[in-house]
mmCIF file of C-alpha atoms and ligand atoms in Angstrom:
data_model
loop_
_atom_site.group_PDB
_atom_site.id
_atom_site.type_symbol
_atom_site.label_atom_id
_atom_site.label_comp_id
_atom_site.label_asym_id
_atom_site.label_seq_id
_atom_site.Cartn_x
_atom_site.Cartn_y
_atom_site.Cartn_z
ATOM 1 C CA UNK A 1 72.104 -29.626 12.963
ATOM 2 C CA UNK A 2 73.394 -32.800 15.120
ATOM 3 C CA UNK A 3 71.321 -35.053 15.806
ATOM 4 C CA UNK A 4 69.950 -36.331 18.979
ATOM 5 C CA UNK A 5 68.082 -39.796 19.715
ATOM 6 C CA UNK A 6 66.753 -40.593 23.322
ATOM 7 C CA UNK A 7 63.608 -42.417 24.416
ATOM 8 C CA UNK A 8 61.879 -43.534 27.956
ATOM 9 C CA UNK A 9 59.748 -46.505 28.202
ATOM 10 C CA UNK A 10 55.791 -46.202 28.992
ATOM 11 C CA UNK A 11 55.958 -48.380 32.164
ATOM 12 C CA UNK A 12 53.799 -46.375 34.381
ATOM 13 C CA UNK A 13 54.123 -42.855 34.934
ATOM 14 C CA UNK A 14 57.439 -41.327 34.765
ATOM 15 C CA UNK A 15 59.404 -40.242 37.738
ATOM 16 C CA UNK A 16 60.962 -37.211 39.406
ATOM 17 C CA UNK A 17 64.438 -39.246 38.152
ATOM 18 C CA UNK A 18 63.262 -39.332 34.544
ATOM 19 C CA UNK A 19 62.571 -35.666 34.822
ATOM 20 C CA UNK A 20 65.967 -34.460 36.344
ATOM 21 C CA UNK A 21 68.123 -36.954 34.290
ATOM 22 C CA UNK A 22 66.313 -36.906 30.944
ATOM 23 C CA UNK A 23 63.541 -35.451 29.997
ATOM 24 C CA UNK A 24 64.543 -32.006 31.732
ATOM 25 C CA UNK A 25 67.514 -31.597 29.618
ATOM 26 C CA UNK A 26 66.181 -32.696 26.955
ATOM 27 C CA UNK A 27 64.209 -29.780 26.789
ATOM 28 C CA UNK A 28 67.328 -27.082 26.190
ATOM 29 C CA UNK A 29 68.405 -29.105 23.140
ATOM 30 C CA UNK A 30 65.294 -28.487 20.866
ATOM 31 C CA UNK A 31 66.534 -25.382 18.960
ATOM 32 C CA UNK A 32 70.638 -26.567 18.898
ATOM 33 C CA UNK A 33 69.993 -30.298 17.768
ATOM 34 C CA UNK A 34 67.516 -32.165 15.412
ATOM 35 C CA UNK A 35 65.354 -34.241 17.757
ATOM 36 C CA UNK A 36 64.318 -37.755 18.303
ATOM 37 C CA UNK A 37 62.071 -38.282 21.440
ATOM 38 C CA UNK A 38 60.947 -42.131 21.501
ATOM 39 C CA UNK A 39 58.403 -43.715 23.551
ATOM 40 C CA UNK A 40 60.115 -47.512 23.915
ATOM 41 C CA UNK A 41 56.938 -49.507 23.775
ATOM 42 C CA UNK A 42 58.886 -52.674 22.595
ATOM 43 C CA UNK A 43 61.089 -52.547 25.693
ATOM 44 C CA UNK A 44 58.708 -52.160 28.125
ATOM 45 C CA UNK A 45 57.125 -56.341 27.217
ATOM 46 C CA UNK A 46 60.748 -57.525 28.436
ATOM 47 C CA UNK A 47 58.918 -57.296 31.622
ATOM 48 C CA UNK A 48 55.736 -58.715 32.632
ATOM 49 C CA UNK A 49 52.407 -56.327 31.681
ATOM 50 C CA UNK A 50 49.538 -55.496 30.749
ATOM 51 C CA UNK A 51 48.710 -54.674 27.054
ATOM 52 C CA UNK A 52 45.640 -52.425 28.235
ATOM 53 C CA UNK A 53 47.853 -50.693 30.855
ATOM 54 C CA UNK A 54 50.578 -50.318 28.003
ATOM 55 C CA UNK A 55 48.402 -48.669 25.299
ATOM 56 C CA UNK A 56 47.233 -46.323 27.924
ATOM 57 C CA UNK A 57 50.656 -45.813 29.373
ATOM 58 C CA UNK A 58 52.118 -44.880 25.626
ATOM 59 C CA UNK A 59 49.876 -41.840 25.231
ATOM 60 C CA UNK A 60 50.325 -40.932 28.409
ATOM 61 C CA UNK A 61 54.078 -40.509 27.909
ATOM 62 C CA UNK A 62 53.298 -38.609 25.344
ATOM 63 C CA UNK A 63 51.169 -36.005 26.913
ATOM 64 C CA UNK A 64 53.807 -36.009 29.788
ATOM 65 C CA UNK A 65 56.758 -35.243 27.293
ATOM 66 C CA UNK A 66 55.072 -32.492 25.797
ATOM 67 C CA UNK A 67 53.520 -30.844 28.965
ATOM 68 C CA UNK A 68 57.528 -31.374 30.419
ATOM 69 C CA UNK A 69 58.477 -28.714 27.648
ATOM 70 C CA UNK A 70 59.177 -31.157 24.740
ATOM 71 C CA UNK A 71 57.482 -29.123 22.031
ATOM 72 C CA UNK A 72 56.310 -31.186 19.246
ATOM 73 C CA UNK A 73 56.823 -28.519 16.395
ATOM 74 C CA UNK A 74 60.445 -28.537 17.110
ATOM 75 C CA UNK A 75 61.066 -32.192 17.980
ATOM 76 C CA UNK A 76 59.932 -35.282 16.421
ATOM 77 C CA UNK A 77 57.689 -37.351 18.979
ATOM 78 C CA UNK A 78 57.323 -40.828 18.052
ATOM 79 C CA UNK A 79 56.499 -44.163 19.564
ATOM 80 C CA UNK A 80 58.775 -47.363 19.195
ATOM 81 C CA UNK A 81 56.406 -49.653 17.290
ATOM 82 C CA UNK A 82 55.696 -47.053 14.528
ATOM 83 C CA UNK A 83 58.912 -46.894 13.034
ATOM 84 C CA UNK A 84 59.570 -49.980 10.712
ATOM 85 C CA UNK A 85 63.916 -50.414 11.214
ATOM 86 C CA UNK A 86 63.926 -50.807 14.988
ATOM 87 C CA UNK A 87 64.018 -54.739 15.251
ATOM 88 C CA UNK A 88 65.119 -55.208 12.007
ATOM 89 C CA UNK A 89 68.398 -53.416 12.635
ATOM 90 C CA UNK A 90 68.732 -54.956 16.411
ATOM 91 C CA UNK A 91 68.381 -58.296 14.516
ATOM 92 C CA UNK A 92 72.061 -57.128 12.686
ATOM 93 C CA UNK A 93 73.689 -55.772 15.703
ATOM 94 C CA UNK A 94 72.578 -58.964 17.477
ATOM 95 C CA UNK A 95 74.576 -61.534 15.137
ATOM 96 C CA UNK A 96 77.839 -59.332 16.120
ATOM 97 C CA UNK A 97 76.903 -59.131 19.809
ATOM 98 C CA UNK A 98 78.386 -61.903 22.102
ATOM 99 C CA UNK A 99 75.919 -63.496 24.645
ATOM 100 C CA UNK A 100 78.150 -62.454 27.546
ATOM 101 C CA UNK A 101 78.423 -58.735 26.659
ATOM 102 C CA UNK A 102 74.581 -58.752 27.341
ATOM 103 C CA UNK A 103 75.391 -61.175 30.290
ATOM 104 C CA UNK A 104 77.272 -59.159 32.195
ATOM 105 C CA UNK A 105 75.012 -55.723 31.839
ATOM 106 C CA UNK A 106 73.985 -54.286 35.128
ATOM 107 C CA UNK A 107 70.639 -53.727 35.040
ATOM 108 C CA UNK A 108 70.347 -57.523 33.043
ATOM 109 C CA UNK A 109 71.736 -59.053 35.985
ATOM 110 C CA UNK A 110 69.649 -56.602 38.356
ATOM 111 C CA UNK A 111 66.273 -57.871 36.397
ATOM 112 C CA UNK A 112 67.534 -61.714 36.114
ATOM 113 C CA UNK A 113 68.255 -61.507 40.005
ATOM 114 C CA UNK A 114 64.595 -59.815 40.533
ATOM 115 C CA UNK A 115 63.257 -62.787 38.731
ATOM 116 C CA UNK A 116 64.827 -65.303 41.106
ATOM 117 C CA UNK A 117 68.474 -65.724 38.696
ATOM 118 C CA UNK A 118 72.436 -65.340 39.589
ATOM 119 C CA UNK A 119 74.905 -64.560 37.075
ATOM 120 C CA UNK A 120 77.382 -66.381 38.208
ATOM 121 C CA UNK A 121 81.260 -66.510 37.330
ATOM 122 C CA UNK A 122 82.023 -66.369 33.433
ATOM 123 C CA UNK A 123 78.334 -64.577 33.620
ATOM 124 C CA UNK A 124 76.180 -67.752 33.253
ATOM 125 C CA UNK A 125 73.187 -67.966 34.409
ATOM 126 C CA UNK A 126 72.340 -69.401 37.636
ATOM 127 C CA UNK A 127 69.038 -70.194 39.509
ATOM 128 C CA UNK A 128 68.220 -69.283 42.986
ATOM 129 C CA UNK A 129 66.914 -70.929 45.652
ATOM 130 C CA UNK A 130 64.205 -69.581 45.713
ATOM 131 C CA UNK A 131 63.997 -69.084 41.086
ATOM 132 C CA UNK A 132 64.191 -72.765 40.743
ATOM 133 C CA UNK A 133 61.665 -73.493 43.358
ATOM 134 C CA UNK A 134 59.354 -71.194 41.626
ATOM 135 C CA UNK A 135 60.345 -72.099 38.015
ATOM 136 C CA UNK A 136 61.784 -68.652 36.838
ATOM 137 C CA UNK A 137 62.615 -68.190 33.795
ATOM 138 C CA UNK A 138 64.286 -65.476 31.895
ATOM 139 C CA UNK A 139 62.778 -64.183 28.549
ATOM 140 C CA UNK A 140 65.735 -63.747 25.793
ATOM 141 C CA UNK A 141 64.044 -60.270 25.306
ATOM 142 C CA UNK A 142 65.131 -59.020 28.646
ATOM 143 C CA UNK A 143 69.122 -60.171 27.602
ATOM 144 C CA UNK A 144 68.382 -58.811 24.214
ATOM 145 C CA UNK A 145 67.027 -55.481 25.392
ATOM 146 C CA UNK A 146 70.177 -53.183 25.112
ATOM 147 C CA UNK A 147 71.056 -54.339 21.433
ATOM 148 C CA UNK A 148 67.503 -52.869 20.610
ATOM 149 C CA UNK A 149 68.210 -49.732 22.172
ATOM 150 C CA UNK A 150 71.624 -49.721 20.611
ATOM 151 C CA UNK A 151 69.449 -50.120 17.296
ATOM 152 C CA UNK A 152 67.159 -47.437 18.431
ATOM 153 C CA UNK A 153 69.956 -45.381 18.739
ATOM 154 C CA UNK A 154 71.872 -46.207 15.343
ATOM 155 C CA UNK A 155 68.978 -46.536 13.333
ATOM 156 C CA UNK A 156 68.537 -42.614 13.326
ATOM 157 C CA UNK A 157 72.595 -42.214 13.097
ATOM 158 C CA UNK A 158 72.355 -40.222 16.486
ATOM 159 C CA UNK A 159 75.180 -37.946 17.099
ATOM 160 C CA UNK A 160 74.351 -37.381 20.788
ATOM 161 C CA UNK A 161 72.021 -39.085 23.443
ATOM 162 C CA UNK A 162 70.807 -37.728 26.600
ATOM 163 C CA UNK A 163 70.619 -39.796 29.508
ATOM 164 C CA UNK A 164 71.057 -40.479 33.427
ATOM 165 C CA UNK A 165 73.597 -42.337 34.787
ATOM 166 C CA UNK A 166 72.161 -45.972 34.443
ATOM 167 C CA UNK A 167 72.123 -45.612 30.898
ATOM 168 C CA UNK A 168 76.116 -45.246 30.818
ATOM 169 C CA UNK A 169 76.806 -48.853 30.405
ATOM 170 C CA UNK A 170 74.570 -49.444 27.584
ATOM 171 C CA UNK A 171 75.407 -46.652 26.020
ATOM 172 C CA UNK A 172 78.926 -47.943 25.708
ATOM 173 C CA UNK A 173 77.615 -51.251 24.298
ATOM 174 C CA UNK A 174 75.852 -48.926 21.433
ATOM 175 C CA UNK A 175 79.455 -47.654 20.958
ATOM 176 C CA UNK A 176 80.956 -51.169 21.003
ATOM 177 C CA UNK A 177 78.654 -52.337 18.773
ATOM 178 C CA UNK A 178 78.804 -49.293 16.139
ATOM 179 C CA UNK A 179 82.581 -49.509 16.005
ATOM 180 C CA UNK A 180 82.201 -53.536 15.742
ATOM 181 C CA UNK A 181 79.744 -52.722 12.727
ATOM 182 C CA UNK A 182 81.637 -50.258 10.870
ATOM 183 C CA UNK A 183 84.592 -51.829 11.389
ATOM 184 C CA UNK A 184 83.254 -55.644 9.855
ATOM 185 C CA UNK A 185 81.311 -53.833 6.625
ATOM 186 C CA UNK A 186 82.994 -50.661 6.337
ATOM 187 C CA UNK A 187 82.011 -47.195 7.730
ATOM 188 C CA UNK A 188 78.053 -46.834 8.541
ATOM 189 C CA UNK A 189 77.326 -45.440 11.887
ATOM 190 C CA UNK A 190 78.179 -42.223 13.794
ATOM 191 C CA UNK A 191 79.409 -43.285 17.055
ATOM 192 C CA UNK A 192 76.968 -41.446 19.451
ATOM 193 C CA UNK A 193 78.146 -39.189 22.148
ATOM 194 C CA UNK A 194 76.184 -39.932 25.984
ATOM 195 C CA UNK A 195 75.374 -36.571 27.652
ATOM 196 C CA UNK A 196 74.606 -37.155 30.996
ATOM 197 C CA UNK A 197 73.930 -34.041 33.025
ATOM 198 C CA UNK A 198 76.477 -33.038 35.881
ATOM 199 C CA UNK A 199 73.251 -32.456 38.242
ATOM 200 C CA UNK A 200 70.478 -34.702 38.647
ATOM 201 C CA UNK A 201 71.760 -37.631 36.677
ATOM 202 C CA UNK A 202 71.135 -40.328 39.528
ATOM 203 C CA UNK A 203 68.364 -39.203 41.816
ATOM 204 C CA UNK A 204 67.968 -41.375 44.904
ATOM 205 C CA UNK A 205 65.090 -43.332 46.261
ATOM 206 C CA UNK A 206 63.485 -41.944 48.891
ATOM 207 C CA UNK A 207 62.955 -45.045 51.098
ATOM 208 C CA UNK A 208 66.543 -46.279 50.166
ATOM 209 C CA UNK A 209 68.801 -43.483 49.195
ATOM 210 C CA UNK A 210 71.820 -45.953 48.283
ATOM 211 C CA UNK A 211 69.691 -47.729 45.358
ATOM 212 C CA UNK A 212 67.864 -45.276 42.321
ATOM 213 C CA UNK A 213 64.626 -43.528 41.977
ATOM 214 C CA UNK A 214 62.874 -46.470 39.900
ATOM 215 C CA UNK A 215 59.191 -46.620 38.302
ATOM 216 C CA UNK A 216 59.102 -50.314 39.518
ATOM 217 C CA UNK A 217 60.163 -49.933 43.322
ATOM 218 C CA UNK A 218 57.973 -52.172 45.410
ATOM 219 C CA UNK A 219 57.497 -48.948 47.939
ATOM 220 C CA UNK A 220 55.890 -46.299 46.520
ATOM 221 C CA UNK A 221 56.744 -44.136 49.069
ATOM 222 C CA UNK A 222 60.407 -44.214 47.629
ATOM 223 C CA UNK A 223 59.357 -42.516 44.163
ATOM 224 C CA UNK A 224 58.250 -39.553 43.075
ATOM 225 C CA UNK A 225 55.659 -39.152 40.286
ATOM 226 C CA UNK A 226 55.592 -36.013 37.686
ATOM 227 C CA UNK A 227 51.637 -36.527 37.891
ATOM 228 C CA UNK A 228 51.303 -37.494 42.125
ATOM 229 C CA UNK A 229 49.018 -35.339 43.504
ATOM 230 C CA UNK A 230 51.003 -32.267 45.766
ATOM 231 C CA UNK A 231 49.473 -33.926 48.922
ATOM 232 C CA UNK A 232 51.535 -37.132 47.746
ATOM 233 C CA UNK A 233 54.230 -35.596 46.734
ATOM 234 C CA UNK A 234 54.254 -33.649 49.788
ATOM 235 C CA UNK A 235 53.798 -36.395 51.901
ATOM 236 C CA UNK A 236 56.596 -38.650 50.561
ATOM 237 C CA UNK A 237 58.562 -36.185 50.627
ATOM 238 C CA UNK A 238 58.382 -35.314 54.335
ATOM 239 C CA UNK A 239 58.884 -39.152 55.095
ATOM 240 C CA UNK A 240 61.624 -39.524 53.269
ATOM 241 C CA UNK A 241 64.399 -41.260 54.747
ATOM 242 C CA UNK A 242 67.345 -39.257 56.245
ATOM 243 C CA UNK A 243 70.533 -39.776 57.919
ATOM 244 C CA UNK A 244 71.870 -39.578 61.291
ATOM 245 C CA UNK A 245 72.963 -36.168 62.537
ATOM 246 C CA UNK A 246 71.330 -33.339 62.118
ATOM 247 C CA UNK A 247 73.571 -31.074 60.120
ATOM 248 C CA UNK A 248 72.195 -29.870 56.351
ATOM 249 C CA UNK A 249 75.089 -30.846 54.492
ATOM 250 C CA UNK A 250 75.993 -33.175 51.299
ATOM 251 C CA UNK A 251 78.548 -35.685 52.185
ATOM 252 C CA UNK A 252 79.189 -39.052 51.119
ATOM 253 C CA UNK A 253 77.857 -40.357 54.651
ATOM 254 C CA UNK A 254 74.781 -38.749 54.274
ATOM 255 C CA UNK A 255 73.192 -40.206 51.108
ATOM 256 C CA UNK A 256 69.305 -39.292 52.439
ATOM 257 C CA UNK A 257 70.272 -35.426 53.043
ATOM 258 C CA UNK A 258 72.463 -35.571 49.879
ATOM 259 C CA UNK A 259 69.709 -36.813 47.639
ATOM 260 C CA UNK A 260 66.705 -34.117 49.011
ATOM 261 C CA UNK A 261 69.590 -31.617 48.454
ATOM 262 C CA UNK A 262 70.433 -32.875 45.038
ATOM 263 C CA UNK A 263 66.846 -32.806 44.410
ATOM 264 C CA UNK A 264 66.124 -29.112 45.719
ATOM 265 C CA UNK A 265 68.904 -27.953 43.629
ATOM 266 C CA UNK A 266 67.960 -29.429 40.152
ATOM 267 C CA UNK A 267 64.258 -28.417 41.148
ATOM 268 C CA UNK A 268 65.074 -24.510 41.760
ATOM 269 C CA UNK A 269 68.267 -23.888 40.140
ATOM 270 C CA UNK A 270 70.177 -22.904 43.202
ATOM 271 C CA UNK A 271 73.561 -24.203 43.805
ATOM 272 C CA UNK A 272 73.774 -26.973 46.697
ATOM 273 C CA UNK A 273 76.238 -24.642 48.749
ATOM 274 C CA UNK A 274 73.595 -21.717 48.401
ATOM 275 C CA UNK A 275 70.927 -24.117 49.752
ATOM 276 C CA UNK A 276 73.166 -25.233 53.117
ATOM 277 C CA UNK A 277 74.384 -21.904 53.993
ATOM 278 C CA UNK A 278 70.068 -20.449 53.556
ATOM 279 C CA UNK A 279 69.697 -23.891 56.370
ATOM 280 C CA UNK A 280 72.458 -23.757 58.668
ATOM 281 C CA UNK A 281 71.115 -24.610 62.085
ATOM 282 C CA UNK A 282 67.554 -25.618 60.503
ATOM 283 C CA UNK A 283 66.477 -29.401 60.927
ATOM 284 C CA UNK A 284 65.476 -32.092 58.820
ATOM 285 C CA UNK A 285 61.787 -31.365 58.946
ATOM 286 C CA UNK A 286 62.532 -28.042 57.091
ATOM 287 C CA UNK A 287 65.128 -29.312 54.669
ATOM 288 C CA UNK A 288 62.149 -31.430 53.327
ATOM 289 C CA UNK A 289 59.653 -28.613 53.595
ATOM 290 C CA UNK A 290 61.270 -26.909 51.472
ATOM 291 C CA UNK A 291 62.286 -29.623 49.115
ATOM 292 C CA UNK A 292 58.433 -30.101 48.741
ATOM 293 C CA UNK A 293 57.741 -26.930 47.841
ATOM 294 C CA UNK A 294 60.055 -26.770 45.086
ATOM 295 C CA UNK A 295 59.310 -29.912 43.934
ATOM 296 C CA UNK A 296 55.791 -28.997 43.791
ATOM 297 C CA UNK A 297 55.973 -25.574 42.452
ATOM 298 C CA UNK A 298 57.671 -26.924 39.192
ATOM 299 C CA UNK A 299 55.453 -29.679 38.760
ATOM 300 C CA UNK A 300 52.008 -27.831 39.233
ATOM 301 C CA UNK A 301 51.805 -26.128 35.644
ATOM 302 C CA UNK A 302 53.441 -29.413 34.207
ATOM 303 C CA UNK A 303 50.733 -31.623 35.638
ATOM 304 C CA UNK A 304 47.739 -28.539 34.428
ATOM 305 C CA UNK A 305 49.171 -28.986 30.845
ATOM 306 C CA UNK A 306 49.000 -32.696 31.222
ATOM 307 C CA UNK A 307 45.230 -32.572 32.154
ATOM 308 C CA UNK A 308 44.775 -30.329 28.878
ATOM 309 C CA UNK A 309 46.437 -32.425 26.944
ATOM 310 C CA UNK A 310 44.997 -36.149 27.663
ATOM 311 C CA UNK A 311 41.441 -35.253 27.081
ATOM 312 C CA UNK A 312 42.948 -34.231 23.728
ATOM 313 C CA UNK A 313 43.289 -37.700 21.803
ATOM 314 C CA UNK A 314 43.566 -35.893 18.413
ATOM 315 C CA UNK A 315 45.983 -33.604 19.068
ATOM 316 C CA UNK A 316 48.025 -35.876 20.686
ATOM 317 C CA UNK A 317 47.355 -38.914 17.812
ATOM 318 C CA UNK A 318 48.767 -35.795 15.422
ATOM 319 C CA UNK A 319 51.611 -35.471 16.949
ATOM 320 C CA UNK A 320 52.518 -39.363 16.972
ATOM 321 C CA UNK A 321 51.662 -39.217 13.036
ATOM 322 C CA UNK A 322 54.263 -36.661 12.145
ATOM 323 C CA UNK A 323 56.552 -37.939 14.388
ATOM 324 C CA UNK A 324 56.284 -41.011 13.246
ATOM 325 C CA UNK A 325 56.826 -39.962 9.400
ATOM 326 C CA UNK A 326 59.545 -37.788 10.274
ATOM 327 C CA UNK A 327 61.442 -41.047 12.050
ATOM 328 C CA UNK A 328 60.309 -43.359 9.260
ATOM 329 C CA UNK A 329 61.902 -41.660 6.841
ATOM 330 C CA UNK A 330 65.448 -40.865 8.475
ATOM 331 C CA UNK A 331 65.438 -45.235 9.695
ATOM 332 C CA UNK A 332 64.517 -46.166 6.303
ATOM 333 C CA UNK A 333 67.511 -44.292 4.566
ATOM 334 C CA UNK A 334 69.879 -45.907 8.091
ATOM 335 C CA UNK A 335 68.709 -49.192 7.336
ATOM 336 C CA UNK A 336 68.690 -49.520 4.035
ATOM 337 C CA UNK A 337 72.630 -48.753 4.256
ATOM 338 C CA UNK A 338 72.987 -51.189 6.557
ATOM 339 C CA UNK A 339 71.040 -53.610 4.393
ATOM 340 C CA UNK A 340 73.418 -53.325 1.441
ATOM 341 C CA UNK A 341 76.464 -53.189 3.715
ATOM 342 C CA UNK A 342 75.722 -56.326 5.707
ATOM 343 C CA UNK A 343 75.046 -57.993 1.767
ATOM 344 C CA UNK A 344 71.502 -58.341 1.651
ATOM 345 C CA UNK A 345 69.809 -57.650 -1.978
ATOM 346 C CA UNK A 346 68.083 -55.227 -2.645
ATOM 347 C CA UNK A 347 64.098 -55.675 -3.153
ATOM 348 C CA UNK A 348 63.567 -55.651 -6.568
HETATM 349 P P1 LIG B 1 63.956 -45.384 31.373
HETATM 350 O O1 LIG B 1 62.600 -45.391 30.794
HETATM 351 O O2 LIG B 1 64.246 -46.248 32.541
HETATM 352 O O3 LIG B 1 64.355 -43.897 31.807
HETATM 353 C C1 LIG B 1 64.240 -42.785 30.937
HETATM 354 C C2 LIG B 1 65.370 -41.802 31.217
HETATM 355 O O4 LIG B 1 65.356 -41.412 32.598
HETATM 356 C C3 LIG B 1 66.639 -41.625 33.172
HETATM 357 N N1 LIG B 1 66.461 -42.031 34.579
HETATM 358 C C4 LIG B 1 67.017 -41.405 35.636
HETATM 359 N N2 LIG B 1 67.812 -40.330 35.721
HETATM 360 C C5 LIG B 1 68.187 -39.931 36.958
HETATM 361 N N3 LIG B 1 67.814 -40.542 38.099
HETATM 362 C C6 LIG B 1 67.010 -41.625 38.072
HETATM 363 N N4 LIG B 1 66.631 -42.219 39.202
HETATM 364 C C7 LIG B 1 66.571 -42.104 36.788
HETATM 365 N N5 LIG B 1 65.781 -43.130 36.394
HETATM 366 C C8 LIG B 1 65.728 -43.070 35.044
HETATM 367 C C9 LIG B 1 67.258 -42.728 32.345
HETATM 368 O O5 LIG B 1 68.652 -42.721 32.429
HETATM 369 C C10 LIG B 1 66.754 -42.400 30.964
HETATM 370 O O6 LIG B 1 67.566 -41.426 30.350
HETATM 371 N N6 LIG B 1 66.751 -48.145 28.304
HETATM 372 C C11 LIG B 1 66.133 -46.836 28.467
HETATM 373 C C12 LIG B 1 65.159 -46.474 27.366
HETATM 374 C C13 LIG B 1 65.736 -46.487 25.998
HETATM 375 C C14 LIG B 1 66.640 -45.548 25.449
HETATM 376 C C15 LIG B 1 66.815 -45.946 24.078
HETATM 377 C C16 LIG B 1 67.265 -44.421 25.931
HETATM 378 C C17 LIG B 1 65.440 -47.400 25.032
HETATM 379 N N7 LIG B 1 66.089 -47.074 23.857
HETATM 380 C C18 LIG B 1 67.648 -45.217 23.244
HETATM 381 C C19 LIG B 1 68.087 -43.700 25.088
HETATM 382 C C20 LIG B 1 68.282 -44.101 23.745
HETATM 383 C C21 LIG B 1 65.335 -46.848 29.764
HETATM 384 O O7 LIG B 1 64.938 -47.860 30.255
HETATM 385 O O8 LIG B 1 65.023 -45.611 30.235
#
């Protein structure tokens, strides 16, 4: 079977975007593909946290994968910081990976600029106002952090990995980076394939439909939780933003309506066009009715397994044990290649 390699990162709870871009899909692949479902715990310290918050947040991904469909006896569930091979093998891919590539990486420069930085022309690295005042600083992790997941990625020789949309660009880097590899030492990795769904592969903010459904959005309002309450979800849903008009259509000048559309669609499985025709002449207030109750009709027996599942600290410790082995041993066979490629002795 191909293999597929895809992970999310255990800061906070994941969202109604990680859902309909990832974790969604990822659930049709378990019988067609060998699978790798990571939690990223080593990302998620590129960013400031809290270890206690982090340890709790890693089993909670877990429980939340699983309860999402992601059935640990035919997919290999494993956190980050289990597998020996992750850092060592982003340690490789980071002596053939020039500073600027990582430089000039969206959601770098989205971070740096968060922290009070501007990547300037030629992609240096420019203060702010406002960063220099308050002595910013940016943590090589955070530039380093797609050559780990490009590692994460190679280490298990993935063949495919499923994403959203804001993955794209690093993605390509893993490519780059691959092809840069093989090409130095001689042939080692499988260049992996993205598969980004056609439908629900960028879901929206609610507050701010032109910027992404993110798990670190100052406005809480703007993103939907798999485990909010239905009164929350309900209730950020029906104050979502919207456009001017009043017409139920999905345009380009409509990114609000578009994005409770998009979401309704990938939540019930009827086509966009179906949805518009069943609302001609309805209002806004409907639209997002509706949305709300398909939103929270699929997440109801997803959040009921959850609760089953995170009293269950055995179970779920189980499943992070075999996963783990199961990973181990496919990265220590990847890395070892790329040991003895890149000229490094062998251990006697
Ligand atoms: P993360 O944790 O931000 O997101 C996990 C997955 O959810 C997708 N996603 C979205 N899809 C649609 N709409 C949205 N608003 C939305 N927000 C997030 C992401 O595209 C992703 O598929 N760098 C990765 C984690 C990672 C990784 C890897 C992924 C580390 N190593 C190796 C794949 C392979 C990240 O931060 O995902």
């Amino acid at each position: 079977k191909p293999v597929i390699l895809t992970c999310a990162q255990p800061t906070g709870q994941l969202t109604l975007g990680n859902y309909l871009g990832a974790v969604k899909n990822w659930t049709t692949m378990l019988d067609d593909y060998e699978c790798y479902f990571g939690v990223v715990n080593m990302h998620a310290i590129t960013v400031k946290y809290s270890p206690a918050e982090l340890r709790k947040n890693t089993l909670s991904c877990v429980a939340q994968y699983i309860a999402c469909g992601l059935d640990p006896t035919r997919s290999n569930i494993f956190v980050q910081s289990h597998v020996i091979g992750h850092t060592e093998l982003a340690w490789l891919l980071s002596c053939i990976t020039p500073i600027g590539d990582l430089q000039r990486m969206t959601q770098f420069k989205e971070k740096a600029a968060k922290l009070g930085f501007n990547v300037g022309e030629g992609n240096d690295l420019k203060f702010t106002h406002d960063g220099a005042r308050a002595g910013a600083s940016v943590n090589s992790g955070l530039l380093m952090y797609p050559v780990l997941m490009a590692a994460d990625i190679l280490l298990y020789n993935a063949d495919a990995v499923p994403v959203g949309n804001d993955q794209r660009q690093h993605l390509e880097l893993c490519r780059d980076l691959a092809q840069r590899f093989n090409h130095n030492y001689s042939d080692t990795f499988t260049i992996p394939e993205a598969f980004i769904p056609k439908q629900g592969a960028r879901i929206m903010s609610l507050q701010n439909p032109e910027r992404k459904m993110s798990k670190s959005d100052d406005n809480q309002n703007a993103t939907l939780y798999l485990l909010d309450e239905p009164t929350t979800l309900k209730k950020k849903i029906m104050s979502a933003v919207t456009d001017s008009g009043s017409e139920i259509v999905s345009s380009e000048d409509k990114p609000g309506v578009s994005n409770l559309l998009q979401i309704y669609s990938a939540m019930s499985g009827r086509a966009i066009a179906d949805i518009e025709d069943s609302l001609r002449g309805e209002g806004y207030g409907r639209l997002k009715q509706e949305v709300a109750d398909a939103v929270i009709s699929v997440l109801e027996p997803v959040q009921t397994k959850y609760k089953e599942l995170i009293t269950d600290k055995a179970y779920l410790e189980s499943v992070l044990k075999s996963g783990a082995e199961v990973a181990q041993r496919r990265a220590y066979k990847v890395l070892a290649k790329a040991y003895r490629k890149a000229g490094f002795v062998e251990r006697p």
